[in-house]
Every structure is written in structure tokens, then in C-alpha cells.
Short mmCIF file of C-alpha atoms in Angstrom, two decimals:
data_model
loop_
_atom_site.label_atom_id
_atom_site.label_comp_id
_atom_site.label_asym_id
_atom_site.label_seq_id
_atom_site.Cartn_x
_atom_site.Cartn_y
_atom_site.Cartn_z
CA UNK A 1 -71.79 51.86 -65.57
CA UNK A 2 -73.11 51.16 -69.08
CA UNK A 3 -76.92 50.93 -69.70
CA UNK A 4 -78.22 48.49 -72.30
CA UNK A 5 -81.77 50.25 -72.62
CA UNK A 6 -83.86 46.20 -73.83
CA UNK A 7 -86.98 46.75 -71.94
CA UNK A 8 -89.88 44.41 -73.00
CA UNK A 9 -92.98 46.86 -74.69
CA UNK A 10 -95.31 45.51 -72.26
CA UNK A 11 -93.25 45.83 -68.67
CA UNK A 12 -94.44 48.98 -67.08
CA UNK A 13 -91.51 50.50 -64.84
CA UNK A 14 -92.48 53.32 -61.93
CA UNK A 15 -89.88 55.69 -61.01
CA UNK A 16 -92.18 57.44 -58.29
CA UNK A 17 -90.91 55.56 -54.78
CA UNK A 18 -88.99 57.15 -51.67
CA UNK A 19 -86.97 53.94 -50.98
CA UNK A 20 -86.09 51.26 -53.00
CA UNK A 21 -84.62 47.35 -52.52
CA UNK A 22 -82.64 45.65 -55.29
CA UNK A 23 -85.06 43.70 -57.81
CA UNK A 24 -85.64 40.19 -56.88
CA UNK A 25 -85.86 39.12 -60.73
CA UNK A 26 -81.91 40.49 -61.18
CA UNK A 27 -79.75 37.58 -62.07
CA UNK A 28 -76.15 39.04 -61.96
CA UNK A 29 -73.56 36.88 -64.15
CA UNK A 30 -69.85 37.73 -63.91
CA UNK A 31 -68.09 39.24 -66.53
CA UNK A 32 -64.30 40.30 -66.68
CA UNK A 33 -64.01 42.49 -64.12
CA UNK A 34 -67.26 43.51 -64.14
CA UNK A 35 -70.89 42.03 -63.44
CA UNK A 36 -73.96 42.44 -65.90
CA UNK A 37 -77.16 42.68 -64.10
CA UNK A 38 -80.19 41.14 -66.24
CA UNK A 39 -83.34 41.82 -65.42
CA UNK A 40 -85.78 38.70 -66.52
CA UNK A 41 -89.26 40.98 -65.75
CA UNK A 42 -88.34 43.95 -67.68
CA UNK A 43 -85.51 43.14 -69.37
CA UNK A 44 -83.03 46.10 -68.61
CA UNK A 45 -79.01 44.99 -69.21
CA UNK A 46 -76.76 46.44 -67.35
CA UNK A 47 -72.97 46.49 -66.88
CA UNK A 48 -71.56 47.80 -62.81
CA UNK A 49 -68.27 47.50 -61.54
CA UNK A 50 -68.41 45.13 -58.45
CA UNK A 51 -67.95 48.45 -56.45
CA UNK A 52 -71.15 49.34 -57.93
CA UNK A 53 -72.65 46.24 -58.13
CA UNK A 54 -72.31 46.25 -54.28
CA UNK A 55 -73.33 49.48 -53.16
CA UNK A 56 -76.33 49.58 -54.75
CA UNK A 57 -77.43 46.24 -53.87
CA UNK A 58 -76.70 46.79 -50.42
CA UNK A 59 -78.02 50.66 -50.42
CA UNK A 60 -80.43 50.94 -53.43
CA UNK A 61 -81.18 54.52 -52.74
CA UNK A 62 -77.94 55.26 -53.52
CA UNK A 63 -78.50 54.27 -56.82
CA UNK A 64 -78.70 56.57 -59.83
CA UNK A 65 -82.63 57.45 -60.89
CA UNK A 66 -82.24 54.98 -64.29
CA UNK A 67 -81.98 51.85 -62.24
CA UNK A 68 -85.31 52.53 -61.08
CA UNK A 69 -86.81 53.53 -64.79
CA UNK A 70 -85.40 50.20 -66.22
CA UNK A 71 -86.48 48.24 -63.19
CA UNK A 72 -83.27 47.32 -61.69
CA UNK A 73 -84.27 48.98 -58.39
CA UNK A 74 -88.13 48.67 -57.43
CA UNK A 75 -89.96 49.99 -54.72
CA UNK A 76 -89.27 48.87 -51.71
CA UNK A 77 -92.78 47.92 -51.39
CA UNK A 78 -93.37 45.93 -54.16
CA UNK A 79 -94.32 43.00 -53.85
CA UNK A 80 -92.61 41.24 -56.98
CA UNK A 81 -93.46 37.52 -56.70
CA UNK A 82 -96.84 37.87 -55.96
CA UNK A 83 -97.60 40.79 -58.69
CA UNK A 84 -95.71 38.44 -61.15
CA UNK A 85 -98.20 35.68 -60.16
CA UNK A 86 -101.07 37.49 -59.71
CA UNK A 87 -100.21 38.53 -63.47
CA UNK A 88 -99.52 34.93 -64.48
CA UNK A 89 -103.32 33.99 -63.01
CA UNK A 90 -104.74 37.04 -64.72
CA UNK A 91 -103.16 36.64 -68.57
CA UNK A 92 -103.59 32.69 -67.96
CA UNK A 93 -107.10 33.18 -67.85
CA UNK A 94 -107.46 35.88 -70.23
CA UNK A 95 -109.26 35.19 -73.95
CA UNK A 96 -108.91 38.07 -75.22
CA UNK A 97 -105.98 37.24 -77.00
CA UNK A 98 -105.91 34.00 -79.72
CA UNK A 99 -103.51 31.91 -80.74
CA UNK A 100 -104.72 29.44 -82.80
CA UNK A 101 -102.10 26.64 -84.92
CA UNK A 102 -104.38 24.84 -87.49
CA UNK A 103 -103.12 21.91 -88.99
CA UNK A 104 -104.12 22.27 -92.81
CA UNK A 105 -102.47 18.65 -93.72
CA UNK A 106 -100.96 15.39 -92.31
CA UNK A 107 -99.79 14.71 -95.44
CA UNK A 108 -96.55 15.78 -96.70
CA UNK A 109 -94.12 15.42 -99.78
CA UNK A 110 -91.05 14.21 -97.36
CA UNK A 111 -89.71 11.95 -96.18
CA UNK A 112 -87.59 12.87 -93.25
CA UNK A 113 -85.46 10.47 -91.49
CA UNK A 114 -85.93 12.45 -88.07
CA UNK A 115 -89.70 12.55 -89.01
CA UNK A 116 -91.49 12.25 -85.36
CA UNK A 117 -95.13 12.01 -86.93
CA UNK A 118 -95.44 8.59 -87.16
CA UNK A 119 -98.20 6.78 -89.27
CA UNK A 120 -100.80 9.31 -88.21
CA UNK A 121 -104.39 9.50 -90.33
CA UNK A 122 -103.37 11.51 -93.58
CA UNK A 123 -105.70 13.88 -94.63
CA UNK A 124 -106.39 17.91 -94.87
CA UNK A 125 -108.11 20.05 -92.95
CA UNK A 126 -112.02 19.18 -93.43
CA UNK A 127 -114.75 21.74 -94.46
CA UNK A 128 -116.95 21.05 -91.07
CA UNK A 129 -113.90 21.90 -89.23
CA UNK A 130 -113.19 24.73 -91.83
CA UNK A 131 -117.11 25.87 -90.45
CA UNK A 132 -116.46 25.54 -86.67
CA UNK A 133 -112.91 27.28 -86.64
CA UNK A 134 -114.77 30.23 -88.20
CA UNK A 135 -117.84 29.93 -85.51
CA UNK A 136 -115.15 29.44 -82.92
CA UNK A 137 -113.36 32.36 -83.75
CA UNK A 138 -116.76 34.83 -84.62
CA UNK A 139 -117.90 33.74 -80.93
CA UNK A 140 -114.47 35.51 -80.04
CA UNK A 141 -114.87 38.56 -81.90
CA UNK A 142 -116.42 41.33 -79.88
CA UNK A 143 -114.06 40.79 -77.24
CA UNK A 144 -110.68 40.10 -79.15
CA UNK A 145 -107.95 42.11 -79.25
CA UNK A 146 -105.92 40.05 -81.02
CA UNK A 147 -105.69 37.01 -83.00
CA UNK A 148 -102.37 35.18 -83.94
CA UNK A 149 -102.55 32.12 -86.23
CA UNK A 150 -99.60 29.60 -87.03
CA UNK A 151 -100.29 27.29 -90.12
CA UNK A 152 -98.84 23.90 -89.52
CA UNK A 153 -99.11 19.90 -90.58
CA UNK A 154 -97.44 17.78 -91.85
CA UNK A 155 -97.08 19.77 -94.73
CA UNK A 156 -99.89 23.35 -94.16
CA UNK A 157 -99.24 24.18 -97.88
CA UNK A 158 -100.61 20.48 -98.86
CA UNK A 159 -104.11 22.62 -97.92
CA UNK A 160 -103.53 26.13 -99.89
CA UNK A 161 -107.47 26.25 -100.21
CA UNK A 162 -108.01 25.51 -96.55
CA UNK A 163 -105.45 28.46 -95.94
CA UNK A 164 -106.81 30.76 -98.41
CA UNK A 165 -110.17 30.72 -97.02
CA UNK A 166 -109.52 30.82 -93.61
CA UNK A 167 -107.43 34.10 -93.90
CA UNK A 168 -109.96 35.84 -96.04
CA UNK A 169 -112.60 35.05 -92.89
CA UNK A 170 -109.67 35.93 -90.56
CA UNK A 171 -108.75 39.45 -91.92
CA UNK A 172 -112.27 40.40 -92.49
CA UNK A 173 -113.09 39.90 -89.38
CA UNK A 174 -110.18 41.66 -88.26
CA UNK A 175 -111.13 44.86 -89.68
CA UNK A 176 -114.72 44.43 -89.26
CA UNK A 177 -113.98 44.35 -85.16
CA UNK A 178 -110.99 45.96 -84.85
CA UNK A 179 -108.92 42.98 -83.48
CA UNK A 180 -105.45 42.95 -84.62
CA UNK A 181 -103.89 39.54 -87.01
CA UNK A 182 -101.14 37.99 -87.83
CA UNK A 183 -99.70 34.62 -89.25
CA UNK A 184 -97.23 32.76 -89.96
CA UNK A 185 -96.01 29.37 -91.66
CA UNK A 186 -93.84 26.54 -90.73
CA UNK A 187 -93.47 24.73 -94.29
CA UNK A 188 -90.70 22.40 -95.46
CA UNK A 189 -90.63 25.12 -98.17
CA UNK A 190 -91.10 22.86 -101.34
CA UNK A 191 -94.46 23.57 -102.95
CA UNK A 192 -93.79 27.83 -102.34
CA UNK A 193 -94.76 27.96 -106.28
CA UNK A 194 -94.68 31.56 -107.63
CA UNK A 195 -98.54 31.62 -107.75
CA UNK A 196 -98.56 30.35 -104.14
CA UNK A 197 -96.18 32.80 -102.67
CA UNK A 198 -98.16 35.37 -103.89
CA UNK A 199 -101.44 33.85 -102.72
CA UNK A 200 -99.81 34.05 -99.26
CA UNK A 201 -98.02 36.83 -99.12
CA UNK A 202 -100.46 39.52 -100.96
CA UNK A 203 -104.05 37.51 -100.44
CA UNK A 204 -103.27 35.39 -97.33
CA UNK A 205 -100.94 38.12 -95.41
CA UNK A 206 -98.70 35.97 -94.04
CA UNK A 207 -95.06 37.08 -93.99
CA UNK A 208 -93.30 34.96 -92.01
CA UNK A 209 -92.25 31.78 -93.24
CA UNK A 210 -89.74 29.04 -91.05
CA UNK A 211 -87.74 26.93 -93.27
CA UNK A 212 -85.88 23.87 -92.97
CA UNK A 213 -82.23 23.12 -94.00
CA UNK A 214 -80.33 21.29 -92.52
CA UNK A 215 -77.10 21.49 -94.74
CA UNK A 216 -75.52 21.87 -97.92
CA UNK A 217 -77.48 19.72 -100.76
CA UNK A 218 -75.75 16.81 -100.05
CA UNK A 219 -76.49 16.45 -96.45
CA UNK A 220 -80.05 17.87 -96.77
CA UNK A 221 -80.79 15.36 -99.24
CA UNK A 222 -80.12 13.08 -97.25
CA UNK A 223 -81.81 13.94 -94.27
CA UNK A 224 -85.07 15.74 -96.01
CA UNK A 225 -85.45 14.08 -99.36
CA UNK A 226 -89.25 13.71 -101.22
CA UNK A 227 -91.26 10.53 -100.42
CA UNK A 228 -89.88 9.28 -103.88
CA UNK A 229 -85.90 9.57 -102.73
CA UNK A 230 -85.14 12.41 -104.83
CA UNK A 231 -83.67 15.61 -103.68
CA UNK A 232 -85.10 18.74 -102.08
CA UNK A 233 -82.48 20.96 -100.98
CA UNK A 234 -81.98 23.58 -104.53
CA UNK A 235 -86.01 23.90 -104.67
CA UNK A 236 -86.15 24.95 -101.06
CA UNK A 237 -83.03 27.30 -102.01
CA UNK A 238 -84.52 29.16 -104.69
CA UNK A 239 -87.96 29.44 -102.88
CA UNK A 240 -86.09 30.98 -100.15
CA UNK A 241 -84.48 33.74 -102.06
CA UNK A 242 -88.14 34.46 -104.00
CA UNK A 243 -89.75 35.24 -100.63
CA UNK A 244 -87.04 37.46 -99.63
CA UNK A 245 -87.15 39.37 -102.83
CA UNK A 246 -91.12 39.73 -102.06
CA UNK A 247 -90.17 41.41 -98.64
CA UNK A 248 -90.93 38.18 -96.85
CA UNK A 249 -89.21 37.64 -92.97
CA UNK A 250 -87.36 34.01 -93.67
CA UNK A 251 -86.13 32.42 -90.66
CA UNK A 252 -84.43 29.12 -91.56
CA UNK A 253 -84.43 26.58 -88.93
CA UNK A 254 -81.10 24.22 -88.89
CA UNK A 255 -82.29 20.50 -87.46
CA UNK A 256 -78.76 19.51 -85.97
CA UNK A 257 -78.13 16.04 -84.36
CA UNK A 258 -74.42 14.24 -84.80
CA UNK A 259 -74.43 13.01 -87.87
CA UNK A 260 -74.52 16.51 -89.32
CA UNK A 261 -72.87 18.77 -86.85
CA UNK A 262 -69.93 19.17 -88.87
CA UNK A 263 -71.27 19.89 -92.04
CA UNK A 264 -73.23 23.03 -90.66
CA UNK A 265 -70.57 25.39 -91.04
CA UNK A 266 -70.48 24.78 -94.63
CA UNK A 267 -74.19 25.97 -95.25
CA UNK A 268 -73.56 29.32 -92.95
CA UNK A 269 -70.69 30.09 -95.38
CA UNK A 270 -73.21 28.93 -98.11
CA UNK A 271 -75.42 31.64 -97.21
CA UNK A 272 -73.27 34.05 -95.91
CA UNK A 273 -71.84 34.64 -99.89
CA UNK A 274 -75.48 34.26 -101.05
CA UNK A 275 -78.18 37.36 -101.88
CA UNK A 276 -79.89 36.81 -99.10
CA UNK A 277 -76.94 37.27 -96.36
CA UNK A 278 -78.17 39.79 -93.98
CA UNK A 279 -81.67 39.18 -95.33
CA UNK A 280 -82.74 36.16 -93.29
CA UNK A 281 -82.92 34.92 -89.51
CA UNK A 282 -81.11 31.75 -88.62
CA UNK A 283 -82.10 29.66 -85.88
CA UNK A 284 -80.10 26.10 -84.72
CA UNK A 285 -82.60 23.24 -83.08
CA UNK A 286 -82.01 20.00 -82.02
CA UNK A 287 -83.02 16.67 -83.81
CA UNK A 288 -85.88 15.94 -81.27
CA UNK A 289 -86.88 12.77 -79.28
CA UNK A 290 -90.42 12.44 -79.56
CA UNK A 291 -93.27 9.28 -79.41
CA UNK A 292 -92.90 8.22 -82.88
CA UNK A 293 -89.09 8.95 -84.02
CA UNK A 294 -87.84 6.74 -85.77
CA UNK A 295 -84.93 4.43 -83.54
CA UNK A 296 -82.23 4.71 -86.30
CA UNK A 297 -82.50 8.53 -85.52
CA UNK A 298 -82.44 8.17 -81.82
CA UNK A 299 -79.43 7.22 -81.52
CA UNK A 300 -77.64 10.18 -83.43
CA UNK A 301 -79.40 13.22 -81.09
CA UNK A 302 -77.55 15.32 -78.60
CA UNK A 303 -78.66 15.65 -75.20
CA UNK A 304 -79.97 19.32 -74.01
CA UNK A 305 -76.59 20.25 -72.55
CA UNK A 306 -74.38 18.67 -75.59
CA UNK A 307 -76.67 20.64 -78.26
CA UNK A 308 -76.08 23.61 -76.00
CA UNK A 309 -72.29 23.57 -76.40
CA UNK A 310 -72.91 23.16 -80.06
CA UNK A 311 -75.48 25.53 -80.94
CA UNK A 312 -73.27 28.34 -78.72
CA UNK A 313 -70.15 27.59 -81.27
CA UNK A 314 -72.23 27.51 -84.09
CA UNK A 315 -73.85 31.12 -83.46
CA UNK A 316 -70.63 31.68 -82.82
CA UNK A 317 -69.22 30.99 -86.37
CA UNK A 318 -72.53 32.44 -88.15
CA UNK A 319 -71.55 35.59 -86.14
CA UNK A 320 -68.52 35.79 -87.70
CA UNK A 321 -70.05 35.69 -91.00
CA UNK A 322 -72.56 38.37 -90.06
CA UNK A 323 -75.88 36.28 -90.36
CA UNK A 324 -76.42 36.17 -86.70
CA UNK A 325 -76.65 38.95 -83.69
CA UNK A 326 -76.79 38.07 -80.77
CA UNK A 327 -79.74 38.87 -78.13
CA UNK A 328 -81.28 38.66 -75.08
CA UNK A 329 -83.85 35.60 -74.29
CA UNK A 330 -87.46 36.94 -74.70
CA UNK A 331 -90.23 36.12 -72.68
CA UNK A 332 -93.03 33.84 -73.80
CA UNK A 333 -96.69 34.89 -73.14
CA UNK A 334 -97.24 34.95 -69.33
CA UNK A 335 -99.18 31.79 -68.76
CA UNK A 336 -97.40 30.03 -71.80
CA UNK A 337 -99.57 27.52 -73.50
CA UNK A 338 -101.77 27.08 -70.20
CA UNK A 339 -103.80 30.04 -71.87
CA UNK A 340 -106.88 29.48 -72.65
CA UNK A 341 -106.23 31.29 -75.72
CA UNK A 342 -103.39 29.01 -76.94
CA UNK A 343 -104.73 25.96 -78.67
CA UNK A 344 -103.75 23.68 -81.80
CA UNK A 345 -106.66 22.38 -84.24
CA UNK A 346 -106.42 19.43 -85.65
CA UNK A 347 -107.46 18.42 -89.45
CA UNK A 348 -111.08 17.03 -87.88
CA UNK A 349 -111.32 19.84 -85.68
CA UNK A 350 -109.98 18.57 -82.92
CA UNK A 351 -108.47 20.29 -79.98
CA UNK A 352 -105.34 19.97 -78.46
CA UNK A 353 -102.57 21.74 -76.17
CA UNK A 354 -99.47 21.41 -77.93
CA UNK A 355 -98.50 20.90 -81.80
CA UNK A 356 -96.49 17.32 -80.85
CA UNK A 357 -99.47 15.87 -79.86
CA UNK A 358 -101.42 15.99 -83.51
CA UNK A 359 -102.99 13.04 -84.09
CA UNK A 360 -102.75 11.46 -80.99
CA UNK A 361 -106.19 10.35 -79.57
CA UNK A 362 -105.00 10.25 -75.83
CA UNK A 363 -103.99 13.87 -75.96
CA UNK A 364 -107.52 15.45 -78.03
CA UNK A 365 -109.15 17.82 -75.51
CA UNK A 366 -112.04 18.04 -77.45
CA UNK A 367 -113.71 19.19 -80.34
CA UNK A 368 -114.78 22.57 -81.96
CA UNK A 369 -117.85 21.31 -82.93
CA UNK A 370 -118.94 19.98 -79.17
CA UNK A 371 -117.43 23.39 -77.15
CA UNK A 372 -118.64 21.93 -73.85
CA UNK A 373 -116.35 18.99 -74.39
CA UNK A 374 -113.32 21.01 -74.18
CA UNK A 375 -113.17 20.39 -70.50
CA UNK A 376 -114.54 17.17 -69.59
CA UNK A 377 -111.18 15.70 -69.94
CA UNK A 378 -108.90 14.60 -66.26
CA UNK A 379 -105.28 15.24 -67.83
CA UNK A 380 -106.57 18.45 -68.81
CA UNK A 381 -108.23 19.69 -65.92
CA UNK A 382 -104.81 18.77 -64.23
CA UNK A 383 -102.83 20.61 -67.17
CA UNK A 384 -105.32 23.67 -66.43
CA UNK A 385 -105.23 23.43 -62.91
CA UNK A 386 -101.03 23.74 -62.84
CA UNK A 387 -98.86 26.78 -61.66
CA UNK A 388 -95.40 27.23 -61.68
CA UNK A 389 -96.00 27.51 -57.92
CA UNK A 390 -97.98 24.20 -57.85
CA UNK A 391 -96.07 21.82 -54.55
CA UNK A 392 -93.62 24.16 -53.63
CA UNK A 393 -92.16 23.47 -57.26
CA UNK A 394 -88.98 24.72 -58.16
CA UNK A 395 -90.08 27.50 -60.77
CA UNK A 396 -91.32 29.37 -57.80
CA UNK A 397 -87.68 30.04 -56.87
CA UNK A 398 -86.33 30.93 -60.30
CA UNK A 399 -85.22 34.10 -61.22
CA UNK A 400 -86.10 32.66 -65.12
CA UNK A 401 -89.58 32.35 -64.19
CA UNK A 402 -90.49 35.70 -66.25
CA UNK A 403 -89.19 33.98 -69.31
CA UNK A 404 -90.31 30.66 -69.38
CA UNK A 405 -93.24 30.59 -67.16
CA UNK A 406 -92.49 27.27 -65.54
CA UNK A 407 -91.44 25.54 -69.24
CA UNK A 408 -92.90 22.31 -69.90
CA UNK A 409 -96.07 21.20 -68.83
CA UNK A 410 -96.22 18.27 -70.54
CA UNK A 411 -92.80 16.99 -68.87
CA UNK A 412 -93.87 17.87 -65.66
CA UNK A 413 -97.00 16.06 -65.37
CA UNK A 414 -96.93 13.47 -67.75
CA UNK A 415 -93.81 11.57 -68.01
CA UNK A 416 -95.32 8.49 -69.83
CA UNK A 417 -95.69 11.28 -72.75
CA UNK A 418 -92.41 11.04 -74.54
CA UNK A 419 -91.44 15.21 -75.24
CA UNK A 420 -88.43 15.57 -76.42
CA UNK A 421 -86.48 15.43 -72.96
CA UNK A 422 -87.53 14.63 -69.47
CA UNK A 423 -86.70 18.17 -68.22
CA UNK A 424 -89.23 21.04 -67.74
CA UNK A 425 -86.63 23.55 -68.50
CA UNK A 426 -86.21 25.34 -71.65
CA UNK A 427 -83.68 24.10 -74.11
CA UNK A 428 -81.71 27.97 -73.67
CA UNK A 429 -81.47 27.73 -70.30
CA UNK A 430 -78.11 26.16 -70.50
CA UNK A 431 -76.31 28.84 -72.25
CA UNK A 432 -78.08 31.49 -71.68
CA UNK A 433 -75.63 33.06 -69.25
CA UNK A 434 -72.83 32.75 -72.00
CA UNK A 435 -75.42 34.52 -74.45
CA UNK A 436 -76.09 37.46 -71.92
CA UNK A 437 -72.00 37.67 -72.49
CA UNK A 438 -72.14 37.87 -76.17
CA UNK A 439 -74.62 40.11 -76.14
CA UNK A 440 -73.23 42.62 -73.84
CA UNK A 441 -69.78 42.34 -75.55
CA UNK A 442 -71.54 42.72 -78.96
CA UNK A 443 -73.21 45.57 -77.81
CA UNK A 444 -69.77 47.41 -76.46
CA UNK A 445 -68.27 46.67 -79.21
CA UNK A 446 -70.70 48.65 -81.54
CA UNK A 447 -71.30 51.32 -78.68
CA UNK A 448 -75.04 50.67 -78.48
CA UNK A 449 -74.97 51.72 -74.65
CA UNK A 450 -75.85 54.34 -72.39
CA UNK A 451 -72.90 55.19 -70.46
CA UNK A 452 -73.53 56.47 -67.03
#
């Protein structure tokens, strides 16, 4: 038996039981001549023989004590649906933690050909909603633990000043309550100017930055060029390495639909023989299906299950050049972005559930500056109001449940809201099995286990 010790920092495993059952949240996923059991509550990876693999399923108490410290046996007792649930209800419900993404600009410098925006009102972030984030979030303070903000747009560095002075309010209040903060930035990467890197890295604090390339200059050009035509990709380049050299956590985000598939490869071997190979995260999304993309670029994106196939061979190859390692799937906040906690600003102050809904009347929950309005609204009260257990609904069944808390809410209740695909499921879900299998192989292969 080989133990691959992955348990999740927050999923609290008793060892103290007379008898024990197997977990209900195992999902057990062949391999060679063997069977990895992955626990989606806790986490804990582990590799039986199907000898083992049936004994102790059939007779957990003849299992050794670490199955029951990594939460592959449980008491018998335990209730594990419920308590997940129960949890789910509880953290749904629960303020204490923020996440706030604030839209700082609709404008931006690009102009993408996969751009799902649409001709939404341009403009930055104003200074009454500049006022009534910071009242929102001081109303928040005494009881916060944490606040986690996500700058966003169209373009967030289009509003540097907007930024700046909502992270000075943000950090003092953070160490005049306690509360812990963080940020990060999703940014096309263009305007990261020497004097604005260090505005956000030093004043601003925020150190993680996702980037978008989605080739080698000629391809990325073409895809991502400036509103004027002209190129973008060797800017983007060179701001990339200067963050990393400032100690900055780069992920760059590959936008992948057919007509660039095959040219991938070319920028992993790019940046494998760059400075900053072994330096950066990489991260392979699909080209994206949304209300307002354009219909030329419709017709070039992969379904779910295609991009699956291709994103698998493509960590794959970045593997081999040793910018990628593979890992388990991590769970998202329990209650996903049902918590009350979890909302998106827009640049009037406006409220809304989910980042691909900026600027979209239909989908505004309300407004900072009217709190009480933030529930007057049907959709939402039915958006609140779901469960993953809601009509006997499918979720409730799933051993993923722990890890995507039900998915999409948005493509489960409202299906005249174009989302990207009509299925609730998370994009990973269809090779996540096969990534377990990396993983574990990966992780033999360096002897990072616990043999027992």
C-alpha cells in the first residue's frame, strides 16, 4: 500500500472510533494492477492492491490505523452526507469570509477576437462606488476573518488609481482588525509599466498576476492584438519575466480553441528555454461560448469533452518540459459562489453573482449604495434558495460533490443565460480520473509516498 499524504488544511480527520465503514466520498479508479482510492472530502491518495482494496472495504476494521487518520475509513457512525451538507448550509451562509472581484475598467487596450464582452458601457470604476465598497467592507470589519479581493475588467489596470486606493483602505483595515487579505489580478498584462509593477507589488500587495498568451508572437498577435491592430505578444513577454524577477507568482493562462491548438506546443518549448522555466504556473482554458462572442469565433471552440482530450496531451507535453506537475483537483469554497460572501462589483457599484455577467442589466442584484436592494430580486432569491440537493438533483449522488459543490448555478437554473456550456459540471470533470493517474504515477516516480 502506498500513502499519498494530500489532505486539504481545513478537513479535520478523527482517528478515535471502535468500528469503522469505508468512506462514502472514496472514488476508486483502476490503475495497472492496482486501484487508487481518492478521497474528494479530505483529499487522502492512496494506492491498494485489489486484495487490499477488498478487504478493507468489505471489513474496514481490518484496516491499518492511517486509513482512518487520512479519512479513508470513518466512523461507522458518521453520518457523511448530511455533515457534508449541514457544512455546505453553514459556510453558505457564513460572512465572515469576503470575496469581493471589483471591476476597475470596461475599457481595455485589446482587441480580442474571442472577446465575450460585447459593447458594454466603457468606463472605470466611479468614486461613489469607490465610497460604498469601502462602507461595504468597514460594515464587515469587526466580524471578518478574511477578505480576498480579485481585480478584474475589461482591462483592472485601465483604473491603477481606483486600485491603489482601494488597497491602501483594504490593508489598513486589515491590520487595524486583524482580518487577514489578499489579492490578485487578472490583466492582459500590457500596461505592467515598471512604476506600476511596483505600485502593485510593494504599495498595492498583490502578488499574483494571471496572464494571457495564447501562442508564440505570431499567433498571439493575431488573436490578442491592441485596438489599433498592432502587436502585443513581446510587451506581455517582457512584463512577464519583470514580475518574476520581483518575486511575483505568474500563472499564464493559454486561451485554446482550434485554430490554435497546434501552435501551443511551440510556446511551452518557448518558455521552457526561457528564464522563467520553473518560475511560472501554466494553466490551459478553453475559448469560451458566452452571450456576446463574437460568431466568427464560435465556430472554432471545442466542446467540454474535445478540450478535455486536448488540454490532457498538452499538460502532457509541458510535463515533459518540466513547466507543469501534475495534482490533485482542489476543492472550491463549500457553498461556491452561493456565499453570501462571494460577490462581483461592477464599475457603478453594482452587484452581481458571477464575473460573466458585468454589465448586463438583467443579471445586477443590486447596488452597494441601496444594501436592502440586494435581495429584492426573483432570479436571485431562486439562485440563493438552490442546493446541490435541490429536486432530488443529481449532485446529491456524486462522489465530486466535495469539489465542486454542485458546479454551475447559472446553467442549472437559467438556461436562456448563455454560460459557456449547457452543463452544470465542471470543465475537469472529464479527465480528472486520467489526472488522479498522472499524479499518482508522478508521485511514484519521485518516491513522494508513504509506503505501508
Amino acid at each position: 500500500m502506498k500513502i499519498f499524504r494530500n489532505i486539504y488544511e481545513d478537513c479535520l480527520v478523527h482517528t478515535r472510533f471502535e468500528h469503522g465503514k469505508w468512506s462514502y466520498w472514496n472514488d476508486c479508479i483502476p490503475y495497472m494492477n492496482s486501484i487508487i482510492c481518492f478521497n474528494t472530502l479530505s483529499g487522502a491518495t492512496v494506492l491498494l492492491s485489489w486484495e487490499q482494496f477488498a478487504i478493507f472495504k468489505d471489513n474496514p476494521d481490518e484496516a491499518p490505523d492511517v486509513l482512518k487518520e487520512i479519512g479513508i475509513i470513518v466512523s461507522k457512525d458518521k453520518k457523511e452526507k448530511q455533515e457534508w451538507f449541514s457544512r455546505y448550509l453553514e459556510e453558505k451562509n457564513d460572512d465572515s469570509v469576503l470575496d469581493l472581484t471589483i471591476a476597475t475598467s470596461m475599457n481595455c487596450q485589446f482587441r480580442c477576437v474571442y472577446c465575450f464582452e460585447g459593447n458594454k458601457v466603457i468606463k472605470n470604476l466611479s468614486d461613489e462606488a469607490i465610497s460604498n465598497i469601502k462602507a461595504f467592507v468597514e460594515s464587515k470589519c469587526p466580524s471578518l476573518k478574511e477578505l480576498r479581493v480579485v481585480w478584474f475588467g475589461g482591462e483592472p489596470l485601465l483604473g491603477i488609481p481606483q486600485i491603489r486606493e482601494l488597497s491602501a483602505f483594504f490593508i489598513d483595515q486589515s491590520e487595524k482588525y486583524g482580518f487577514s487579505y489578499c489579492s490578485d489580478i487578472t490583466t492582459n498584462g500590457w500596461a505592467l509599466t515598471e512604476k506600476n509593477r511596483g505600485i502593485l507589488f510593494n504599495e498595492c500587495r498583490i502578488h499574483w498576476y494571471y496572464i494571457t498568451l495564447d501562442g508564440t508572437a505570431d499567433i498571439h498577435d493575431r488573436r490578442r492584438p491592441l485596438a489599433n491592430g498592432k502587436g502585443t505578444f513581446e510587451i506581455i513577454w517582457r512584463n512577464i519575466h519583470q514580475l518574476v524577477y520581483m518575486g511575483a507568482s505568474v500563472l499564464i493562462r493559454v486561451t485554446i480553441d482550434k485554430t490554435n491548438i497546434g501552435s501551443i506546443p511551440l510556446l511551452i518549448d518557448k518558455i521552457a528555454s526561457s528564464e522563467i522555466a520553473g518560475k511560472i504556473y501554466l494553466s490551459f482554458v478553453r475559448t469560451i461560448d458566452y452571450s456576446f462572442t463574437p460568431e466568427a469565433a464560435k465556430k472554432t471552440i471545442f466542446s467540454v469533452k474535445e478540450f478535455a482530450r486536448e488540454e490532457l496531451r498538452l499538460m502532457g507535453y509541458a510535463h515533459t518540459k518540466g513547466l507543469y506537475s501534475y495534482s490533485l483537483p482542489r476543492p472550491c469554497p463549500t457553498g461556491g459562489c452561493l456565499r453570501k460572501g462571494d460577490i462581483v462589483i461592477g464599475t457603478a457599484g453594482e452587484v452581481y453573482k458571477c464575473t460573466d455577467t458585468i454589465g448586463e442589466k438583467q443579471w445586477i442584484i443590486g447596488s452597494l449604495s441601496v444594501p436592502s436592494s440586494n435581495t429584492g430580486v426573483q432570479w436571485y432569491k431562486e439562485w440563493l434558495a438552490w442546493t446541490p440537493f435541490t429536486d432530488n438533483n443529481k449532485c446529491s449522488r456524486c462522489k465530486l460533490l466535495p469539489l465542486c459543490n454542485g458546479g454551475c448555478p447559472h446553467n442549472i437554473l437559467f438556461t436562456q443565460k448563455k454560460h459557456g456550456t449547457d452543463e452544470q459540471c465542471p470543465d475537469w470533470k472529464y479527465n480528472y480520473k486520467a489526472r488522479i493517474r498522472l499524479f499518482v504515477q508522478e508521485q511514484i516516480n519521485n518516491k513522494n509516498y508513504e509506503e505501508v
